[in-house]
Amino acid sequence: MTQKTEQSRSPSEPYSSPHAQVPERHASGPNTPFQHPEPYFNDKTSPCNMGCPAGEDIVEAIYLTAEGRFQEAWELILQENPFPGVCGRVCPHPCESECNRRELDGAICIHAVERFLADYGRSIPRSRPKSRPQRSKQVAIVGSGPAGLSCAYHLALMGYGATVFEALPKAGGMLRVGIPRYRLPRAVLDQEIADIRALGVEIRTNTLVGRDITLDQLRGFDALFIATGFHRGQKMDVPGEEARGVFSGLEILKRVSLGEKIRIGEQVAVIGGGNTAVHVARCLLRLGCRPTILYRRSRGEMTAIDKEINGAQEEGIEIICLAALTQILVRGGWAKGVEFVKMRLSRPDESGRRRQVPKKGSNFWLKVDGVVSAIEELADIEFLPDDIKSESQGILVERGCFTSRKGVFAGGDVATGRATVAHAIGSGNKAALAIERYLKGEDFFSIPESLGTDQILPRKADSGVVRFNDLNPVYFKKELPVPLRARPVKTRVKGFKEVYSGYKAEEIVTEAQRCFSCGVCNMCDNCLIFCPCIAISRRRGKFGYKIDVTSCDGCGICVQECPRDALSFRKVP
Amino acid sequence: MKKMLTEKEAVSWGAYRSRVQVIAASTPEDLIVEELATLCTEDKRGAKFVMVRSEQAALAVGVGASATGSRVFTVASAHSLVPMHELLYKASLSRLPVVVVDINRAMVPGGLTWTGQIDSLAHRDTGWFQFHCESSQEVMDTIIQAYRISEQVLLPGIVVLAASAASHAVKPVDIPNQKSVDRYLKPCRLINKLDVNDPHSFAVLDTPENCYESYYKMQKAMGKALQVAEKADDDYGKLFGRGYGLVEKYRCQGAETILVTYGTITGTVREVVDQQRARGKKVGLLKVRLFRPFPARLIRSALSKARKVAVIDGEVSPGSGGILHQEVTSSLFKVKPRLKAAVFGFVVGLSGDDIAPDIIQKVVDYTTKRQEPEEKVIWLGVKR
Amino acid sequence: MRHVLPRSQVQNFKIPKMEIMGSGHSICPGCGISLSLRYALKGLGRKTILVVPACCCSNADGSLLYTAANVPVFYAAYGTAAFAVSGIRAALDFQGKTDVQVVLWAADSNNRNFEFWTMNGADRREENFICVCCDDQAAIKARFPKSDFRGGLVEIMAARGISYAATASVAYPDDFIDKFHKAKRINGTRLIHIHLPCPPLWKISANLSIQMARLAVQTRLFPLYEVENGEKYTVNVIPDRGFPVEEFLRPQGRFQHLTNMQTEVIQKDVERNWKSLLNRAAE
Ligand SMILES: Cc1cc2nc3c(=O)[nH]c(=O)nc-3n(C[C@H](O)[C@H](O)[C@H](O)COP(=O)(O)OP(=O)(O)OC[C@H]3O[C@@H](n4cnc5c(N)ncnc54)[C@H](O)[C@@H]3O)c2cc1C
Ligand code: SF4
Ligand code: SF4
Ligand code: SF4
């Protein structure tokens, strides 16, 4: 008497009771009959990435740092920038000015991360980016500043031969002879230049193009990149300028940098408001002088990096603004005093600008032992033939780096105007990309304008920049950035030791973990956690997630709850 | 093993021998459950008792337990199937083998005392099979059979015993031994149940087309239940020497008039038939034991030779007529071979009014005197 | 694989990866039911049987023929869920499956009233189950909602001394899952009162439902707390700053009729409740 129940039928048979159901995942097909917008993972551009002139992938590097993957992060930066150690120290970090975190509690200390990574990179066995197979084409580069060297670096990585011609006895441009050691220790610079050399880049120092070798002699090269920077001091056009004891600011920096002796009195007037003026003053202070900076415009108009101006003031350097030099008092051939007239701001003119006008009878004298002319430098490009068009501000370029002569490119300060190291690097990168395409036979017009994005590695991110409003702020709580750590004034003015010190690995990881990762998914799982349709799942063994659009009902929670706007909605056609 | 048992005790023994696992009851059935509890405790079976405060709740408990794969026993008394109504559908549409014993009473205003069958008859359309029993012995045997049928066709079943004046009377009942019952009734094994290792949904909100299909399948299962019930009764007869048949033909051999009835009225009718036969009258009795699924084929063949059929109903469907009468006529109507018999429909002893042999005698008299019934519903013994 | 999250990301949810519930249910877009079910199952594990009375949740489990919950689900008739729970519990106990949890899963607050009495009885029977009430606050849609915001359910059951009573919100998945995990390890009648965002009822767009659920907690309208044995109160989430209730009320279409004065009354009420909750927790 067996009891065969109706329930013992095999599951494949047509069902008898629909109420006892076969469980099945994802079985029911489209969830809703109507069409709804569909979410998709869509990384966007973070403001920091957008803000970096050297084109570094900051979000990704910070992400790797936060994970403690320092070497990977360092190598990632090296993909774009051969000078992380330099930039981490000297760059005025426009990336941080863009950082979304400013709106909450202070930008991420991106430069600190960069600096840490570079220092970390120097401390481990070298592993260099692999260059592509050698190619026969050769490129000549004039000027070994950051623009010239980063162009050479990328060309070398691409497999081209690169030869750099440098007028000075040492490579590095302004990094070498402009930026003082207390801001950029030479060991850092030497190491990074050595790394570039190690890729096969040849640097011929003491070779002034136009004197030691003519531009025509470089015709044997398949392409030419000019990045000679701004190196010619300007005349101040005041009586007494020719006296002894009057120096060019750049000259002083050069000599200090190259370790030469300078003889200058105790009281020094430094004329100018740019980086040169500030650094000259701070260098002189360190050499035992008592410098005063005199600038004809207002404090806000000083072109020097703000942090550096503040540093100078901390160190006790007096800055007198709105004071224009009228003459230098010469006694016995030596400069002994300077006369100034106070300036005031005029009423706004039609364009709304307020100019400086001299205040009548406000003249004053300073007794000095020396005067430094540190007003802005100019481009020294007399060696250029006429067919490479230029003007007093530098070489004229189109699309960022093409000069008027085929096969000749220009970058850095001399082409873009006075800027920063990072801009020079970005400009060098861009030139390398353009030169590569030129060498492959593409002509000017086939090279897309978008080449100007300063990036070597192609990015898949959406070009839309994620702003603070696009983030979901509820997911972030306040947490202050790591403080800058400067050497105390008392000790630091006694020598050329670096002013700012680095950070410990834990500090840097903590700082990197503050990053919102704007616009770039970091697998925080929020979308997956909050999807009511369980339509989002991790990709096995890979980064990221997939969305099962048939299960999704288009509620939009994932897009809403993503803290960093890494998801977007799109209409389904 | 013979024992002197009240009807309620017989129910307890039936459930006990069926090895019920979860017993759900609301407080009024205390006697049955108490006895069952005593029995289960005595042999340490550890059945689970859930006592709740309403019948609806009791069946809800039962349905839940059954869906979990346990053999469930529930008692409903004093027309308590009525509050269970919605749950009856839940059980049948979920195809759960729940067995309910219904100690039936009449639906009357303000009281629960009188005997009747309307409680279960009113639920004939819920997809539950229904046995109407005549005696304590039959109730006990039918409970055991009901579990077997229920678990084979996956339909819930009601075993009805109209509460009679004698329901507290003690009668001898032959209790089959456990070993034989175990041979007859295998443990309940559901393929689809609430099982965490094999998750299913039960009784989900469904599309009309699926629900339509479920009703169709239920109808099919009812068809199957007829055969299964027949076999179950046969096997029971072979094992224990007691079979009842789905319908019982009592002295129908050569009968010209056959009285058709069900439940506890049968006892009285049986007496009257005996008296008639003793007088040489050709009167027989057809007892309908299984009311759902309705054994139409068996009834047709039992009535094929009769000239007159008198259906004696204890309950009426107001506006139509005796409930059994409807069922019997519809199973005879327009089905070949056509019967020539005239069918009389009597309503007697409704709402617990006493059904004495003389009322049944009146049925016989009325039927023999007339060729055809004068009215569709013939009310006997009613105060007009 | 990336796996480091911003430290500053407030909710670094630590929730079990195991996904029991599958996709394919037929809940309205943005409704919190499926999320609740999903989180609950993460806390409870596979050894769970759900009992669902007729309510919004009747199709939470799947579109008709299919089950998305991936645990057994029993749909109980009106007002009988707690009894079905008892039946299932009895059967499981008989079968020796004492490690299987039976969970009464009632959604929408109409049901909260309807099933409440049945739960009451279950508690009298000292039934061993978890009762979940997904509360979409349907009752307060049209009227002036002052007192309706009070989460009375937990209070009533706590007053009866049940072993565990807690509130939970889909915007706080880790707390949510923790509570189910905790409830699972306790015996007796347990209650979890879930605050459930319902976009059509609240008249908000679907993508905002988590946000609104979060605001309910942050404005302290729906505090997240638990009561053990009717005595030990713990407030699980203390919002950083007191968001005004406005922030929760304003975006919702259903509260557009509230006047400033009414909002103020609600605010006061909320503050009073919050204070008394903190007092009870401090005792
Ligand atoms: C004092 C000072 C401080 C600064 N501090 C900062 C700072 O802190 N952060 C920052 O971001 N930027 C700073 N800048 C600006 C920054 O240094 C420049 O923008 C950047 O170096 C420009 O790079 P470049 O490659 O275009 O030119 P340069 O760095 O100027 O390099 C040009 C090189 O070409 C060589 N050269 C020129 N003519 C010839 C020729 N005919 N033949 C061969 N070689 C030639 C020069 O000797 C020089 O080495 C500072 C600038 C100055 C002057
Ligand atoms: S928070 Fe991070 S990703 Fe966003 S801008 Fe700042 S550094 Fe870039
Ligand atoms: S949360 Fe889920 S269901 Fe909603 S839109 Fe995103 S993927 Fe679709
Ligand atoms: S919510 Fe988190 S995991 Fe999802 S897309 Fe945004 S960042 Fe990535």
mmCIF file with all atom_site columns, N, CA and C in Angstrom, chain A residues 25-26 28 31 60 63 67 101 475 477 479 513 521 524 528-529 532-533 542-543 551 555 560-561 564, chain C residues 1-3 5-11 13 19-20 23-25 29 34 38-39 64 67 70 207 211 214:
data_model
loop_
_atom_site.group_PDB
_atom_site.id
_atom_site.type_symbol
_atom_site.label_atom_id
_atom_site.label_alt_id
_atom_site.label_comp_id
_atom_site.label_asym_id
_atom_site.label_entity_id
_atom_site.label_seq_id
_atom_site.pdbx_PDB_ins_code
_atom_site.Cartn_x
_atom_site.Cartn_y
_atom_site.Cartn_z
_atom_site.occupancy
_atom_site.B_iso_or_equiv
_atom_site.pdbx_formal_charge
_atom_site.auth_seq_id
_atom_site.auth_comp_id
_atom_site.auth_asym_id
_atom_site.auth_atom_id
_atom_site.pdbx_PDB_model_num
ATOM 1   N N  . ARG A 1 25  ? 15.846 32.410 -8.798  1.00 0.00 ? 25  ARG A N  1
ATOM 2   C CA . ARG A 1 25  ? 16.383 33.755 -8.752  1.00 0.00 ? 25  ARG A CA 1
ATOM 3   C C  . ARG A 1 25  ? 16.294 34.382 -10.119 1.00 0.00 ? 25  ARG A C  1
ATOM 4   N N  . HIS A 1 26  ? 16.085 35.645 -10.142 1.00 0.00 ? 26  HIS A N  1
ATOM 5   C CA . HIS A 1 26  ? 16.089 36.400 -11.392 1.00 0.00 ? 26  HIS A CA 1
ATOM 6   C C  . HIS A 1 26  ? 15.160 35.796 -12.405 1.00 0.00 ? 26  HIS A C  1
ATOM 7   N N  . SER A 1 28  ? 11.838 36.136 -12.898 1.00 0.00 ? 28  SER A N  1
ATOM 8   C CA . SER A 1 28  ? 10.573 36.673 -13.343 1.00 0.00 ? 28  SER A CA 1
ATOM 9   C C  . SER A 1 28  ? 10.696 37.667 -14.485 1.00 0.00 ? 28  SER A C  1
ATOM 10  N N  . ASN A 1 31  ? 10.907 43.510 -14.598 1.00 0.00 ? 31  ASN A N  1
ATOM 11  C CA . ASN A 1 31  ? 10.166 43.756 -13.382 1.00 0.00 ? 31  ASN A CA 1
ATOM 12  C C  . ASN A 1 31  ? 8.947  44.621 -13.626 1.00 0.00 ? 31  ASN A C  1
ATOM 13  N N  . GLU A 1 60  ? 42.896 58.466 -8.462  1.00 0.00 ? 60  GLU A N  1
ATOM 14  C CA . GLU A 1 60  ? 43.348 57.083 -8.457  1.00 0.00 ? 60  GLU A CA 1
ATOM 15  C C  . GLU A 1 60  ? 44.584 56.933 -7.569  1.00 0.00 ? 60  GLU A C  1
ATOM 16  N N  . TYR A 1 63  ? 43.572 57.068 -4.099  1.00 0.00 ? 63  TYR A N  1
ATOM 17  C CA . TYR A 1 63  ? 42.909 55.815 -3.749  1.00 0.00 ? 63  TYR A CA 1
ATOM 18  C C  . TYR A 1 63  ? 43.932 54.746 -3.411  1.00 0.00 ? 63  TYR A C  1
ATOM 19  N N  . GLU A 1 67  ? 44.907 52.818 0.217   1.00 0.00 ? 67  GLU A N  1
ATOM 20  C CA . GLU A 1 67  ? 44.991 51.380 0.421   1.00 0.00 ? 67  GLU A CA 1
ATOM 21  C C  . GLU A 1 67  ? 46.378 50.942 0.874   1.00 0.00 ? 67  GLU A C  1
ATOM 22  N N  . ARG A 1 101 ? 36.518 68.855 -1.156  1.00 0.00 ? 101 ARG A N  1
ATOM 23  C CA . ARG A 1 101 ? 36.531 68.737 0.295   1.00 0.00 ? 101 ARG A CA 1
ATOM 24  C C  . ARG A 1 101 ? 36.688 70.107 0.975   1.00 0.00 ? 101 ARG A C  1
ATOM 25  N N  . TYR A 1 475 ? 26.984 61.363 3.553   1.00 0.00 ? 475 TYR A N  1
ATOM 26  C CA . TYR A 1 475 ? 27.895 60.259 3.819   1.00 0.00 ? 475 TYR A CA 1
ATOM 27  C C  . TYR A 1 475 ? 29.258 60.705 4.328   1.00 0.00 ? 475 TYR A C  1
ATOM 28  N N  . LYS A 1 477 ? 31.588 62.932 7.033   1.00 0.00 ? 477 LYS A N  1
ATOM 29  C CA . LYS A 1 477 ? 31.624 63.708 8.254   1.00 0.00 ? 477 LYS A CA 1
ATOM 30  C C  . LYS A 1 477 ? 32.937 64.479 8.323   1.00 0.00 ? 477 LYS A C  1
ATOM 31  N N  . GLU A 1 479 ? 36.422 65.970 9.141   1.00 0.00 ? 479 GLU A N  1
ATOM 32  C CA . GLU A 1 479 ? 37.674 65.422 9.629   1.00 0.00 ? 479 GLU A CA 1
ATOM 33  C C  . GLU A 1 479 ? 38.782 66.294 9.059   1.00 0.00 ? 479 GLU A C  1
ATOM 34  N N  . GLN A 1 513 ? 42.607 58.847 2.929   1.00 0.00 ? 513 GLN A N  1
ATOM 35  C CA . GLN A 1 513 ? 41.283 58.283 3.165   1.00 0.00 ? 513 GLN A CA 1
ATOM 36  C C  . GLN A 1 513 ? 40.219 59.357 3.383   1.00 0.00 ? 513 GLN A C  1
ATOM 37  N N  . CYS A 1 521 ? 34.008 55.729 -8.780  1.00 0.00 ? 521 CYS A N  1
ATOM 38  C CA . CYS A 1 521 ? 33.549 54.641 -7.909  1.00 0.00 ? 521 CYS A CA 1
ATOM 39  C C  . CYS A 1 521 ? 34.729 54.062 -7.147  1.00 0.00 ? 521 CYS A C  1
ATOM 40  N N  . CYS A 1 524 ? 32.320 51.448 -2.699  1.00 0.00 ? 524 CYS A N  1
ATOM 41  C CA . CYS A 1 524 ? 31.880 51.627 -1.327  1.00 0.00 ? 524 CYS A CA 1
ATOM 42  C C  . CYS A 1 524 ? 30.667 50.750 -1.049  1.00 0.00 ? 524 CYS A C  1
ATOM 43  N N  . LEU A 1 528 ? 24.926 49.018 -4.131  1.00 0.00 ? 528 LEU A N  1
ATOM 44  C CA . LEU A 1 528 ? 24.553 47.612 -4.005  1.00 0.00 ? 528 LEU A CA 1
ATOM 45  C C  . LEU A 1 528 ? 23.714 47.376 -2.750  1.00 0.00 ? 528 LEU A C  1
ATOM 46  N N  . ILE A 1 529 ? 24.099 48.060 -1.690  1.00 0.00 ? 529 ILE A N  1
ATOM 47  C CA . ILE A 1 529 ? 23.389 47.874 -0.431  1.00 0.00 ? 529 ILE A CA 1
ATOM 48  C C  . ILE A 1 529 ? 21.973 48.420 -0.514  1.00 0.00 ? 529 ILE A C  1
ATOM 49  N N  . PRO A 1 532 ? 16.866 48.327 -4.054  1.00 0.00 ? 532 PRO A N  1
ATOM 50  C CA . PRO A 1 532 ? 15.761 47.515 -3.559  1.00 0.00 ? 532 PRO A CA 1
ATOM 51  C C  . PRO A 1 532 ? 15.477 46.323 -4.471  1.00 0.00 ? 532 PRO A C  1
ATOM 52  N N  . CYS A 1 533 ? 16.007 46.359 -5.669  1.00 0.00 ? 533 CYS A N  1
ATOM 53  C CA . CYS A 1 533 ? 15.715 45.278 -6.611  1.00 0.00 ? 533 CYS A CA 1
ATOM 54  C C  . CYS A 1 533 ? 16.838 44.257 -6.679  1.00 0.00 ? 533 CYS A C  1
ATOM 55  N N  . LYS A 1 542 ? 36.764 41.113 -10.279 1.00 0.00 ? 542 LYS A N  1
ATOM 56  C CA . LYS A 1 542 ? 37.138 42.318 -11.005 1.00 0.00 ? 542 LYS A CA 1
ATOM 57  C C  . LYS A 1 542 ? 36.673 43.532 -10.221 1.00 0.00 ? 542 LYS A C  1
ATOM 58  N N  . PHE A 1 543 ? 37.166 44.667 -10.654 1.00 0.00 ? 543 PHE A N  1
ATOM 59  C CA . PHE A 1 543 ? 36.730 45.895 -10.016 1.00 0.00 ? 543 PHE A CA 1
ATOM 60  C C  . PHE A 1 543 ? 35.340 46.264 -10.515 1.00 0.00 ? 543 PHE A C  1
ATOM 61  N N  . SER A 1 551 ? 16.136 43.461 -13.864 1.00 0.00 ? 551 SER A N  1
ATOM 62  C CA . SER A 1 551 ? 15.600 43.466 -12.505 1.00 0.00 ? 551 SER A CA 1
ATOM 63  C C  . SER A 1 551 ? 15.385 44.881 -11.999 1.00 0.00 ? 551 SER A C  1
ATOM 64  N N  . CYS A 1 555 ? 14.231 52.930 -9.872  1.00 0.00 ? 555 CYS A N  1
ATOM 65  C CA . CYS A 1 555 ? 13.864 53.783 -8.741  1.00 0.00 ? 555 CYS A CA 1
ATOM 66  C C  . CYS A 1 555 ? 14.840 54.935 -8.570  1.00 0.00 ? 555 CYS A C  1
ATOM 67  N N  . GLN A 1 560 ? 21.025 58.244 -6.414  1.00 0.00 ? 560 GLN A N  1
ATOM 68  C CA . GLN A 1 560 ? 20.863 59.188 -5.323  1.00 0.00 ? 560 GLN A CA 1
ATOM 69  C C  . GLN A 1 560 ? 21.828 58.904 -4.172  1.00 0.00 ? 560 GLN A C  1
ATOM 70  N N  . GLU A 1 561 ? 21.965 57.642 -3.841  1.00 0.00 ? 561 GLU A N  1
ATOM 71  C CA . GLU A 1 561 ? 22.740 57.303 -2.642  1.00 0.00 ? 561 GLU A CA 1
ATOM 72  C C  . GLU A 1 561 ? 24.223 57.133 -2.906  1.00 0.00 ? 561 GLU A C  1
ATOM 73  N N  . ARG A 1 564 ? 29.359 59.687 -4.332  1.00 0.00 ? 564 ARG A N  1
ATOM 74  C CA . ARG A 1 564 ? 30.309 60.437 -5.160  1.00 0.00 ? 564 ARG A CA 1
ATOM 75  C C  . ARG A 1 564 ? 29.894 60.592 -6.604  1.00 0.00 ? 564 ARG A C  1
ATOM 76  N N  . MET C 2 1   ? 41.500 44.706 -6.754  1.00 0.00 ? 1   MET C N  1
ATOM 77  C CA . MET C 2 1   ? 40.174 45.070 -6.239  1.00 0.00 ? 1   MET C CA 1
ATOM 78  C C  . MET C 2 1   ? 40.298 46.213 -5.240  1.00 0.00 ? 1   MET C C  1
ATOM 79  N N  . ARG C 2 2   ? 39.461 47.190 -5.444  1.00 0.00 ? 2   ARG C N  1
ATOM 80  C CA . ARG C 2 2   ? 39.445 48.284 -4.473  1.00 0.00 ? 2   ARG C CA 1
ATOM 81  C C  . ARG C 2 2   ? 38.623 47.860 -3.275  1.00 0.00 ? 2   ARG C C  1
ATOM 82  N N  . HIS C 2 3   ? 39.081 48.187 -2.127  1.00 0.00 ? 3   HIS C N  1
ATOM 83  C CA . HIS C 2 3   ? 38.181 47.943 -1.007  1.00 0.00 ? 3   HIS C CA 1
ATOM 84  C C  . HIS C 2 3   ? 38.329 48.921 0.136   1.00 0.00 ? 3   HIS C C  1
ATOM 85  N N  . LEU C 2 5   ? 37.569 52.341 1.836   1.00 0.00 ? 5   LEU C N  1
ATOM 86  C CA . LEU C 2 5   ? 36.568 53.384 1.705   1.00 0.00 ? 5   LEU C CA 1
ATOM 87  C C  . LEU C 2 5   ? 37.068 54.635 2.400   1.00 0.00 ? 5   LEU C C  1
ATOM 88  N N  . PRO C 2 6   ? 36.536 55.741 2.019   1.00 0.00 ? 6   PRO C N  1
ATOM 89  C CA . PRO C 2 6   ? 36.921 56.955 2.726   1.00 0.00 ? 6   PRO C CA 1
ATOM 90  C C  . PRO C 2 6   ? 36.604 56.760 4.196   1.00 0.00 ? 6   PRO C C  1
ATOM 91  N N  . ARG C 2 7   ? 37.561 57.014 5.023   1.00 0.00 ? 7   ARG C N  1
ATOM 92  C CA . ARG C 2 7   ? 37.316 56.882 6.451   1.00 0.00 ? 7   ARG C CA 1
ATOM 93  C C  . ARG C 2 7   ? 36.184 57.787 6.883   1.00 0.00 ? 7   ARG C C  1
ATOM 94  N N  . SER C 2 8   ? 36.125 58.891 6.165   1.00 0.00 ? 8   SER C N  1
ATOM 95  C CA . SER C 2 8   ? 35.152 59.885 6.572   1.00 0.00 ? 8   SER C CA 1
ATOM 96  C C  . SER C 2 8   ? 33.759 59.532 6.106   1.00 0.00 ? 8   SER C C  1
ATOM 97  N N  . GLN C 2 9   ? 33.644 58.499 5.262   1.00 0.00 ? 9   GLN C N  1
ATOM 98  C CA . GLN C 2 9   ? 32.298 58.142 4.817   1.00 0.00 ? 9   GLN C CA 1
ATOM 99  C C  . GLN C 2 9   ? 31.555 57.614 6.022   1.00 0.00 ? 9   GLN C C  1
ATOM 100 N N  . VAL C 2 10  ? 30.505 58.310 6.395   1.00 0.00 ? 10  VAL C N  1
ATOM 101 C CA . VAL C 2 10  ? 29.871 58.062 7.671   1.00 0.00 ? 10  VAL C CA 1
ATOM 102 C C  . VAL C 2 10  ? 29.430 56.624 7.787   1.00 0.00 ? 10  VAL C C  1
ATOM 103 N N  . GLN C 2 11  ? 28.738 56.160 6.767   1.00 0.00 ? 11  GLN C N  1
ATOM 104 C CA . GLN C 2 11  ? 28.257 54.795 6.878   1.00 0.00 ? 11  GLN C CA 1
ATOM 105 C C  . GLN C 2 11  ? 29.149 53.857 6.096   1.00 0.00 ? 11  GLN C C  1
ATOM 106 N N  . PHE C 2 13  ? 29.189 50.786 5.818   1.00 0.00 ? 13  PHE C N  1
ATOM 107 C CA . PHE C 2 13  ? 28.346 49.673 6.233   1.00 0.00 ? 13  PHE C CA 1
ATOM 108 C C  . PHE C 2 13  ? 29.119 48.374 6.264   1.00 0.00 ? 13  PHE C C  1
ATOM 109 N N  . GLU C 2 19  ? 23.941 37.109 -0.044  1.00 0.00 ? 19  GLU C N  1
ATOM 110 C CA . GLU C 2 19  ? 22.684 37.647 -0.538  1.00 0.00 ? 19  GLU C CA 1
ATOM 111 C C  . GLU C 2 19  ? 21.690 36.489 -0.580  1.00 0.00 ? 19  GLU C C  1
ATOM 112 N N  . ILE C 2 20  ? 20.697 36.535 0.298   1.00 0.00 ? 20  ILE C N  1
ATOM 113 C CA . ILE C 2 20  ? 19.717 35.453 0.277   1.00 0.00 ? 20  ILE C CA 1
ATOM 114 C C  . ILE C 2 20  ? 18.600 35.795 -0.689  1.00 0.00 ? 20  ILE C C  1
ATOM 115 N N  . SER C 2 23  ? 16.527 38.904 -6.988  1.00 0.00 ? 23  SER C N  1
ATOM 116 C CA . SER C 2 23  ? 15.768 39.996 -7.586  1.00 0.00 ? 23  SER C CA 1
ATOM 117 C C  . SER C 2 23  ? 14.495 39.435 -8.211  1.00 0.00 ? 23  SER C C  1
ATOM 118 N N  . GLY C 2 24  ? 13.661 40.334 -8.664  1.00 0.00 ? 24  GLY C N  1
ATOM 119 C CA . GLY C 2 24  ? 12.478 39.884 -9.381  1.00 0.00 ? 24  GLY C CA 1
ATOM 120 C C  . GLY C 2 24  ? 11.195 39.984 -8.588  1.00 0.00 ? 24  GLY C C  1
ATOM 121 N N  . HIS C 2 25  ? 11.195 40.699 -7.492  1.00 0.00 ? 25  HIS C N  1
ATOM 122 C CA . HIS C 2 25  ? 9.940  40.887 -6.759  1.00 0.00 ? 25  HIS C CA 1
ATOM 123 C C  . HIS C 2 25  ? 9.116  41.942 -7.479  1.00 0.00 ? 25  HIS C C  1
ATOM 124 N N  . PRO C 2 29  ? 8.631  50.774 -7.166  1.00 0.00 ? 29  PRO C N  1
ATOM 125 C CA . PRO C 2 29  ? 9.963  51.382 -7.140  1.00 0.00 ? 29  PRO C CA 1
ATOM 126 C C  . PRO C 2 29  ? 10.135 52.271 -5.903  1.00 0.00 ? 29  PRO C C  1
ATOM 127 N N  . SER C 2 34  ? 11.250 45.606 0.132   1.00 0.00 ? 34  SER C N  1
ATOM 128 C CA . SER C 2 34  ? 12.184 44.604 -0.349  1.00 0.00 ? 34  SER C CA 1
ATOM 129 C C  . SER C 2 34  ? 13.540 44.779 0.317   1.00 0.00 ? 34  SER C C  1
ATOM 130 N N  . ARG C 2 38  ? 15.400 42.079 2.560   1.00 0.00 ? 38  ARG C N  1
ATOM 131 C CA . ARG C 2 38  ? 16.745 41.669 2.196   1.00 0.00 ? 38  ARG C CA 1
ATOM 132 C C  . ARG C 2 38  ? 17.691 41.806 3.393   1.00 0.00 ? 38  ARG C C  1
ATOM 133 N N  . TYR C 2 39  ? 17.619 42.939 4.071   1.00 0.00 ? 39  TYR C N  1
ATOM 134 C CA . TYR C 2 39  ? 18.479 43.141 5.237   1.00 0.00 ? 39  TYR C CA 1
ATOM 135 C C  . TYR C 2 39  ? 18.140 42.126 6.324   1.00 0.00 ? 39  TYR C C  1
ATOM 136 N N  . LEU C 2 64  ? 4.308  36.853 -8.553  1.00 0.00 ? 64  LEU C N  1
ATOM 137 C CA . LEU C 2 64  ? 3.358  35.768 -8.670  1.00 0.00 ? 64  LEU C CA 1
ATOM 138 C C  . LEU C 2 64  ? 3.978  34.385 -8.562  1.00 0.00 ? 64  LEU C C  1
ATOM 139 N N  . THR C 2 67  ? 9.511  32.885 -6.312  1.00 0.00 ? 67  THR C N  1
ATOM 140 C CA . THR C 2 67  ? 9.852  33.432 -5.017  1.00 0.00 ? 67  THR C CA 1
ATOM 141 C C  . THR C 2 67  ? 11.210 34.097 -5.090  1.00 0.00 ? 67  THR C C  1
ATOM 142 N N  . ASN C 2 70  ? 13.742 33.492 -1.423  1.00 0.00 ? 70  ASN C N  1
ATOM 143 C CA . ASN C 2 70  ? 14.633 32.346 -1.270  1.00 0.00 ? 70  ASN C CA 1
ATOM 144 C C  . ASN C 2 70  ? 14.618 31.713 0.112   1.00 0.00 ? 70  ASN C C  1
ATOM 145 N N  . ASN C 2 207 ? 13.515 57.862 -5.807  1.00 0.00 ? 207 ASN C N  1
ATOM 146 C CA . ASN C 2 207 ? 14.931 57.832 -5.454  1.00 0.00 ? 207 ASN C CA 1
ATOM 147 C C  . ASN C 2 207 ? 15.203 58.447 -4.087  1.00 0.00 ? 207 ASN C C  1
ATOM 148 N N  . GLN C 2 211 ? 16.772 58.536 1.547   1.00 0.00 ? 211 GLN C N  1
ATOM 149 C CA . GLN C 2 211 ? 17.059 59.845 2.127   1.00 0.00 ? 211 GLN C CA 1
ATOM 150 C C  . GLN C 2 211 ? 16.008 60.226 3.172   1.00 0.00 ? 211 GLN C C  1
ATOM 151 N N  . ARG C 2 214 ? 16.227 58.203 6.261   1.00 0.00 ? 214 ARG C N  1
ATOM 152 C CA . ARG C 2 214 ? 17.359 58.647 7.064   1.00 0.00 ? 214 ARG C CA 1
ATOM 153 C C  . ARG C 2 214 ? 16.983 59.913 7.835   1.00 0.00 ? 214 ARG C C  1
#
